[in-house]
Amino acid sequence: MTIEQAQTLAQVLAERARLSPDAVCERHKRLGVWHEFTWAQVHDNVRALALGLQGLGLRRGGVVMAIGENEPEHFWTEFAAHALGAAVVSLYPDQNADEIAYLAQDSGATVIVAQDQEQVDKALAVVPQAPAVKAIVYWDAAGLWSYRDPLLHPFEDVQRSGRDVHAGDPACYERELAAGCADDVAVLSYTSGTTGRPKGVILTQRYLFDNAARITGALDFRPGCEYLTYIAPAWATEQFFGITLGLMVPMVVNFPERPEQVLANLRELAVEAMLFSPRQWENLASVVQARMLDAGPLRRAVYEWGVAVGREVHVGRLEGRQPSLAARLMYPLADALVLEPLRDKLGLVRAEITLCGGSAMAPDVYRLFHAMGVHLRNAYGATEIGLLTLHQGAKYDLETVGHWMKCEPRYGPPLQWRVSGEGELLVKGGSGFAGYHGKPDKTAEAMDGEWYRTGDAVSQTEAGELVFLERVKDMRRLRGGHRFPPQFIETRLRFSPFIKDLMTLGDEQRDFVAALINIDMQVVGRWAEERKIGFSTFTDLSQRPEVRELIRSEIARINVFLPAQARVLRFANFPKELDPDEGELTRSRKLRREFLEERYAPLIDGLYAGEREVTITVPVTYQDGRKGTLSAKVAITEVNGAAAGPALQPPLTVATEGA
Amino acid sequence: MAVALAVREVTLRFGGVTALDGVTVEVNHDELLAIIGPNGAGKTSLLNVFSGFYRPQVGRVELDGEPVRSMRVDQIARRGVARTFQGTHLFAGQTVVENILVGRHVHMKTNILQAFCYFPWVSREEDEHRRTVEEIIDFLEIESIRNERVGTLGYGLRKRVDLGRALAQEPSILLMDEPMAGMNSEEKEDLARFILDVREARKTPVVLVEHDMGVVMDLADRIVVLDFGRVIADGTPAEVQRNPDVIRAYLGEAQ
């Protein structure tokens, strides 16, 4: 069998181990040192684990649940499941027991492979509600020394029994591998549940190969290149990159020491390929911006000059403009003084393939990285139908999500698309949509004949690049009939280092757009300290008049880019940090809008009723599960209040009637 | 259960002041023993007798059944008695890794000349010590501050490094002098978790001098109560809580 003939990822792994057993393919920082794994070692570990999991009752068609950070064992679990013809449900490490219980019931998982004590505790709590779970395997024993539950198995013990099986019957694993086929369900990738309960999207082995081929068809991956895995395999995109491309390119997959160490690790590695979500790129960008806030005036001036030169050269070329002669002459100096050190500090000196996927990100962030000389690209797709478009080549429009990708014929017909009457993107082709696990009704809802309904409002540029506007259901209409794109506003405002998150308000009952802002405690806190502004808690800081003025000016800056009717006229700062444990955010850190609208209803009513201050009470949950309530006075600020005359005030009386 | 460390009928005087008066306390293997008592009851003195820093005028101190009278303090440390201090005694200008490495001192075999020549076995030994330090860093979950200077860290983290330094000694018994003093409740909960883990994972007996009653009642297997240099109670947390002498020592005499 060759790599091309392989039908499952586990078969590819076996082939890699046969062809180049001693080549390094995984690297993990443990105890302060980068440990390397060769193909032969990974194959051996996966084989031992697969046979051990078989001993725990995992069979073809079964389901394994994996929960933990991105560590080699997490990936091995997936390959081991594939070797047995079983599917994997990968979870975000911060998912709570209720969510896990639902996913365990829905998927029918029989084995949970968990990272550490935290995950084992949740898994044990889930067992009474999900009686199908027959074993819990853990790979980090810290804190579990005195656990005696019969369901628990240390990872090494499972592998040891697997090695015994292999010693007794060396052909056993080969037989399991050979039975794998391209239609095996490889992954159940659960939707994030922004609308209703999560649905398990069936990803087949063919689907994974198909998507990996779409990516390698659009970008040049160098075999053996270094890749940093950071986004969770719970997200289909990491299934394409770290997991499938890791085997297919192949790449050396690097696992960070701990998630909070990822920036330090990134710098040590200086990887060549990486994929972050918009949030993480925005984080990197705000690290730079926050540091520059701390810098003295001279350094800041040098930085701003260097980035301006980089912007003129790189962004100019990207947008098809010839950079000015002065900029081109100055560029080597700017690169040596500012841009190269910046790339070095962030660990991007060798970065060739840098991608952003998930949701839209402000073009400003892209421009900042491009100015630094990092060719950050956007990818667009849906878990159900796979990756669709990508910024390709050297010239692409940052406002778009790029050109359509191509599907290799052996995985399915070419990708085709059209836009429905409501402006919704419909797609067919490739390996196709295999359906939601156990939900034929939901699967049927997502289809329009043979077309998959993406639910996204899009348009296309003259150059043939796709523009993502907004989810069709999210384009919002104000009472006057004007439509506005809330996400567009939010991504651009989130680029401010002071704003961590925000929610725009406005619908057919409202006359104008308003916003609720979650300030970034760290950055705003430092900003306040520098100005000797005293504050105690998040609540206090968020309501300080100086901080409100700061946020006001940020919004005013963004308002300039919006059509007059779509501008944000009033806002308030959330008196507490938004928290996924309280259901305010999903696990992938998206806002739960309906829940927030209900929870902060008095505040929202106050925004539209022209109040200056509203007292609200919200329940809060502490990290250890204790509950309490937070009662706070929240101030409401006019965005144009300070600067503009009365003519620009929002029509408050009308709003009161509507509310 | 074997006795790891014991003081028997110890009396310790400073001039006219009797700090400890005929005190007998045994620390068993795999036990978390707390020593409590009002201010000036002699808790820290007792800890210093345990570590061999104070030599009592009367009585015996035994480490694994052997008298320690003849041992120097450094020899006692070499036998595996480690302690943390009230406040922290760390090198503020050095990094977390370097501070924890200091705890490896008792296990280092290389002399200064060998270190200068940097023989292969010296390099191997260095790797080994560094590895032990990294295991402690992993255990205490302080990877992110590994290379920070200790002086720049918050108090809670410094206490954690202090514990790391004591653990680097690979102690056979760990003495902790008021580890929770000056901490907020989150830091206390973290440290309490680590103290329990020390005992669970490393099977190291721990002697804890502590003022925070909540912490003591939650953590300790056994509590010894001192008052004016005497042991007035010795038992499980529940027993000690009910003991009338303890209540009197803490709340004063009922009329």
PDB file of C-alpha atoms in Angstrom, chain B residues 97-232:
ATOM      1  CA  VAL B  97      14.712  27.595  38.465  1.00  0.00           C
ATOM      2  CA  GLU B  98      17.880  28.809  40.217  1.00  0.00           C
ATOM      3  CA  ASN B  99      16.126  29.106  43.556  1.00  0.00           C
ATOM      4  CA  ILE B 100      14.750  25.592  43.338  1.00  0.00           C
ATOM      5  CA  LEU B 101      18.183  24.338  42.254  1.00  0.00           C
ATOM      6  CA  VAL B 102      19.513  25.664  45.565  1.00  0.00           C
ATOM      7  CA  GLY B 103      17.411  22.968  47.211  1.00  0.00           C
ATOM      8  CA  ARG B 104      19.379  20.377  45.246  1.00  0.00           C
ATOM      9  CA  HIS B 105      22.547  21.505  47.015  1.00  0.00           C
ATOM     10  CA  VAL B 106      22.491  18.636  49.505  1.00  0.00           C
ATOM     11  CA  HIS B 107      22.450  16.157  46.622  1.00  0.00           C
ATOM     12  CA  MET B 108      25.273  17.742  44.611  1.00  0.00           C
ATOM     13  CA  LYS B 109      28.516  15.773  44.433  1.00  0.00           C
ATOM     14  CA  THR B 110      30.575  17.965  42.154  1.00  0.00           C
ATOM     15  CA  ASN B 111      33.173  20.253  43.738  1.00  0.00           C
ATOM     16  CA  ILE B 112      34.122  23.630  42.382  1.00  0.00           C
ATOM     17  CA  LEU B 113      37.211  22.399  40.518  1.00  0.00           C
ATOM     18  CA  GLN B 114      35.335  19.591  38.772  1.00  0.00           C
ATOM     19  CA  ALA B 115      32.592  22.028  37.888  1.00  0.00           C
ATOM     20  CA  PHE B 116      35.162  24.379  36.387  1.00  0.00           C
ATOM     21  CA  CYS B 117      36.587  21.598  34.212  1.00  0.00           C
ATOM     22  CA  TYR B 118      33.051  20.529  33.331  1.00  0.00           C
ATOM     23  CA  PHE B 119      33.772  16.825  33.013  1.00  0.00           C
ATOM     24  CA  PRO B 120      31.115  14.767  31.201  1.00  0.00           C
ATOM     25  CA  TRP B 121      29.824  13.338  34.472  1.00  0.00           C
ATOM     26  CA  VAL B 122      29.450  16.855  35.832  1.00  0.00           C
ATOM     27  CA  SER B 123      27.275  17.723  32.862  1.00  0.00           C
ATOM     28  CA  ARG B 124      25.237  14.565  33.424  1.00  0.00           C
ATOM     29  CA  GLU B 125      24.763  15.439  37.075  1.00  0.00           C
ATOM     30  CA  GLU B 126      23.652  18.940  36.127  1.00  0.00           C
ATOM     31  CA  ASP B 127      21.083  17.496  33.715  1.00  0.00           C
ATOM     32  CA  GLU B 128      19.776  15.240  36.434  1.00  0.00           C
ATOM     33  CA  HIS B 129      19.353  18.061  38.926  1.00  0.00           C
ATOM     34  CA  ARG B 130      17.709  20.243  36.337  1.00  0.00           C
ATOM     35  CA  ARG B 131      15.329  17.411  35.505  1.00  0.00           C
ATOM     36  CA  THR B 132      14.342  17.038  39.152  1.00  0.00           C
ATOM     37  CA  VAL B 133      13.742  20.779  39.309  1.00  0.00           C
ATOM     38  CA  GLU B 134      11.563  20.607  36.192  1.00  0.00           C
ATOM     39  CA  GLU B 135       9.518  17.807  37.724  1.00  0.00           C
ATOM     40  CA  ILE B 136       8.877  20.045  40.718  1.00  0.00           C
ATOM     41  CA  ILE B 137       7.968  22.941  38.421  1.00  0.00           C
ATOM     42  CA  ASP B 138       5.504  20.659  36.667  1.00  0.00           C
ATOM     43  CA  PHE B 139       4.160  19.438  40.004  1.00  0.00           C
ATOM     44  CA  LEU B 140       3.609  22.977  41.280  1.00  0.00           C
ATOM     45  CA  GLU B 141       2.343  24.212  37.897  1.00  0.00           C
ATOM     46  CA  ILE B 142       4.731  27.149  37.679  1.00  0.00           C
ATOM     47  CA  GLU B 143       6.023  26.595  34.130  1.00  0.00           C
ATOM     48  CA  SER B 144       5.019  30.072  33.108  1.00  0.00           C
ATOM     49  CA  ILE B 145       7.287  31.737  35.672  1.00  0.00           C
ATOM     50  CA  ARG B 146      10.199  29.325  35.291  1.00  0.00           C
ATOM     51  CA  ASN B 147      12.626  32.042  34.208  1.00  0.00           C
ATOM     52  CA  GLU B 148      11.204  34.967  36.147  1.00  0.00           C
ATOM     53  CA  ARG B 149      13.200  36.570  38.931  1.00  0.00           C
ATOM     54  CA  VAL B 150      11.699  35.628  42.271  1.00  0.00           C
ATOM     55  CA  GLY B 151      11.709  39.248  43.451  1.00  0.00           C
ATOM     56  CA  THR B 152       9.193  40.164  40.756  1.00  0.00           C
ATOM     57  CA  LEU B 153       6.655  37.520  41.791  1.00  0.00           C
ATOM     58  CA  GLY B 154       3.617  37.885  43.999  1.00  0.00           C
ATOM     59  CA  TYR B 155       3.650  36.514  47.518  1.00  0.00           C
ATOM     60  CA  GLY B 156       1.521  33.465  46.748  1.00  0.00           C
ATOM     61  CA  LEU B 157       3.833  32.406  43.944  1.00  0.00           C
ATOM     62  CA  ARG B 158       6.929  33.051  46.054  1.00  0.00           C
ATOM     63  CA  LYS B 159       5.547  30.726  48.716  1.00  0.00           C
ATOM     64  CA  ARG B 160       5.043  28.135  46.021  1.00  0.00           C
ATOM     65  CA  VAL B 161       8.661  28.530  44.915  1.00  0.00           C
ATOM     66  CA  ASP B 162       9.720  28.243  48.561  1.00  0.00           C
ATOM     67  CA  LEU B 163       7.841  24.950  48.752  1.00  0.00           C
ATOM     68  CA  GLY B 164       9.514  23.906  45.510  1.00  0.00           C
ATOM     69  CA  ARG B 165      12.915  24.647  46.995  1.00  0.00           C
ATOM     70  CA  ALA B 166      12.131  22.472  49.996  1.00  0.00           C
ATOM     71  CA  LEU B 167      10.815  19.678  47.749  1.00  0.00           C
ATOM     72  CA  ALA B 168      14.000  19.781  45.653  1.00  0.00           C
ATOM     73  CA  GLN B 169      15.766  18.423  48.707  1.00  0.00           C
ATOM     74  CA  GLU B 170      13.649  15.277  48.190  1.00  0.00           C
ATOM     75  CA  PRO B 171      12.774  15.433  51.862  1.00  0.00           C
ATOM     76  CA  SER B 172      11.888  12.446  53.974  1.00  0.00           C
ATOM     77  CA  ILE B 173       9.949  14.862  56.154  1.00  0.00           C
ATOM     78  CA  LEU B 174       8.744  18.364  55.378  1.00  0.00           C
ATOM     79  CA  LEU B 175       8.376  21.051  58.048  1.00  0.00           C
ATOM     80  CA  MET B 176       6.265  24.076  57.118  1.00  0.00           C
ATOM     81  CA  ASP B 177       6.151  27.196  59.262  1.00  0.00           C
ATOM     82  CA  GLU B 178       2.903  29.094  58.726  1.00  0.00           C
ATOM     83  CA  PRO B 179       2.736  28.565  54.962  1.00  0.00           C
ATOM     84  CA  MET B 180      -0.646  30.277  54.647  1.00  0.00           C
ATOM     85  CA  ALA B 181       0.157  33.481  56.522  1.00  0.00           C
ATOM     86  CA  GLY B 182      -0.555  36.574  54.455  1.00  0.00           C
ATOM     87  CA  MET B 183      -2.285  34.749  51.613  1.00  0.00           C
ATOM     88  CA  ASN B 184      -5.668  35.419  50.075  1.00  0.00           C
ATOM     89  CA  SER B 185      -8.200  32.611  50.087  1.00  0.00           C
ATOM     90  CA  GLU B 186      -7.504  31.547  46.497  1.00  0.00           C
ATOM     91  CA  GLU B 187      -3.775  31.284  47.167  1.00  0.00           C
ATOM     92  CA  LYS B 188      -4.536  29.346  50.330  1.00  0.00           C
ATOM     93  CA  GLU B 189      -6.709  26.878  48.454  1.00  0.00           C
ATOM     94  CA  ASP B 190      -3.990  26.386  45.839  1.00  0.00           C
ATOM     95  CA  LEU B 191      -1.286  25.815  48.418  1.00  0.00           C
ATOM     96  CA  ALA B 192      -3.506  23.499  50.469  1.00  0.00           C
ATOM     97  CA  ARG B 193      -4.005  21.406  47.325  1.00  0.00           C
ATOM     98  CA  PHE B 194      -0.240  21.199  46.815  1.00  0.00           C
ATOM     99  CA  ILE B 195       0.403  20.240  50.442  1.00  0.00           C
ATOM    100  CA  LEU B 196      -2.109  17.402  50.120  1.00  0.00           C
ATOM    101  CA  ASP B 197      -0.496  16.391  46.833  1.00  0.00           C
ATOM    102  CA  VAL B 198       2.948  16.310  48.450  1.00  0.00           C
ATOM    103  CA  ARG B 199       1.676  13.771  50.900  1.00  0.00           C
ATOM    104  CA  GLU B 200      -0.361  11.819  48.386  1.00  0.00           C
ATOM    105  CA  ALA B 201       2.134  11.689  45.537  1.00  0.00           C
ATOM    106  CA  ARG B 202       5.388  11.674  47.434  1.00  0.00           C
ATOM    107  CA  LYS B 203       4.257   9.977  50.628  1.00  0.00           C
ATOM    108  CA  THR B 204       6.204  12.583  52.545  1.00  0.00           C
ATOM    109  CA  PRO B 205       5.104  13.245  56.109  1.00  0.00           C
ATOM    110  CA  VAL B 206       4.370  16.931  56.679  1.00  0.00           C
ATOM    111  CA  VAL B 207       4.514  18.942  59.887  1.00  0.00           C
ATOM    112  CA  LEU B 208       2.516  22.117  59.576  1.00  0.00           C
ATOM    113  CA  VAL B 209       2.570  25.044  61.970  1.00  0.00           C
ATOM    114  CA  GLU B 210      -0.419  27.134  61.107  1.00  0.00           C
ATOM    115  CA  HIS B 211      -2.687  29.827  62.474  1.00  0.00           C
ATOM    116  CA  ASP B 212      -5.515  29.407  60.003  1.00  0.00           C
ATOM    117  CA  MET B 213      -7.930  27.074  61.797  1.00  0.00           C
ATOM    118  CA  GLY B 214      -9.983  26.361  58.674  1.00  0.00           C
ATOM    119  CA  VAL B 215      -6.884  25.164  56.846  1.00  0.00           C
ATOM    120  CA  VAL B 216      -5.703  23.059  59.782  1.00  0.00           C
ATOM    121  CA  MET B 217      -9.052  21.367  60.336  1.00  0.00           C
ATOM    122  CA  ASP B 218      -9.364  20.558  56.622  1.00  0.00           C
ATOM    123  CA  LEU B 219      -5.844  19.309  56.021  1.00  0.00           C
ATOM    124  CA  ALA B 220      -4.463  17.688  59.142  1.00  0.00           C
ATOM    125  CA  ASP B 221      -4.735  14.019  60.031  1.00  0.00           C
ATOM    126  CA  ARG B 222      -3.703  14.819  63.589  1.00  0.00           C
ATOM    127  CA  ILE B 223      -3.317  18.015  65.561  1.00  0.00           C
ATOM    128  CA  VAL B 224      -0.998  18.771  68.453  1.00  0.00           C
ATOM    129  CA  VAL B 225      -1.995  21.807  70.492  1.00  0.00           C
ATOM    130  CA  LEU B 226       0.654  23.723  72.449  1.00  0.00           C
ATOM    131  CA  ASP B 227       0.034  26.264  75.163  1.00  0.00           C
ATOM    132  CA  PHE B 228       2.796  27.920  77.212  1.00  0.00           C
ATOM    133  CA  GLY B 229       5.291  25.324  75.977  1.00  0.00           C
ATOM    134  CA  ARG B 230       3.207  22.287  76.920  1.00  0.00           C
ATOM    135  CA  VAL B 231       1.198  19.854  74.846  1.00  0.00           C
ATOM    136  CA  ILE B 232      -2.402  20.304  75.964  1.00  0.00           C
TER     137      ILE B 232
END
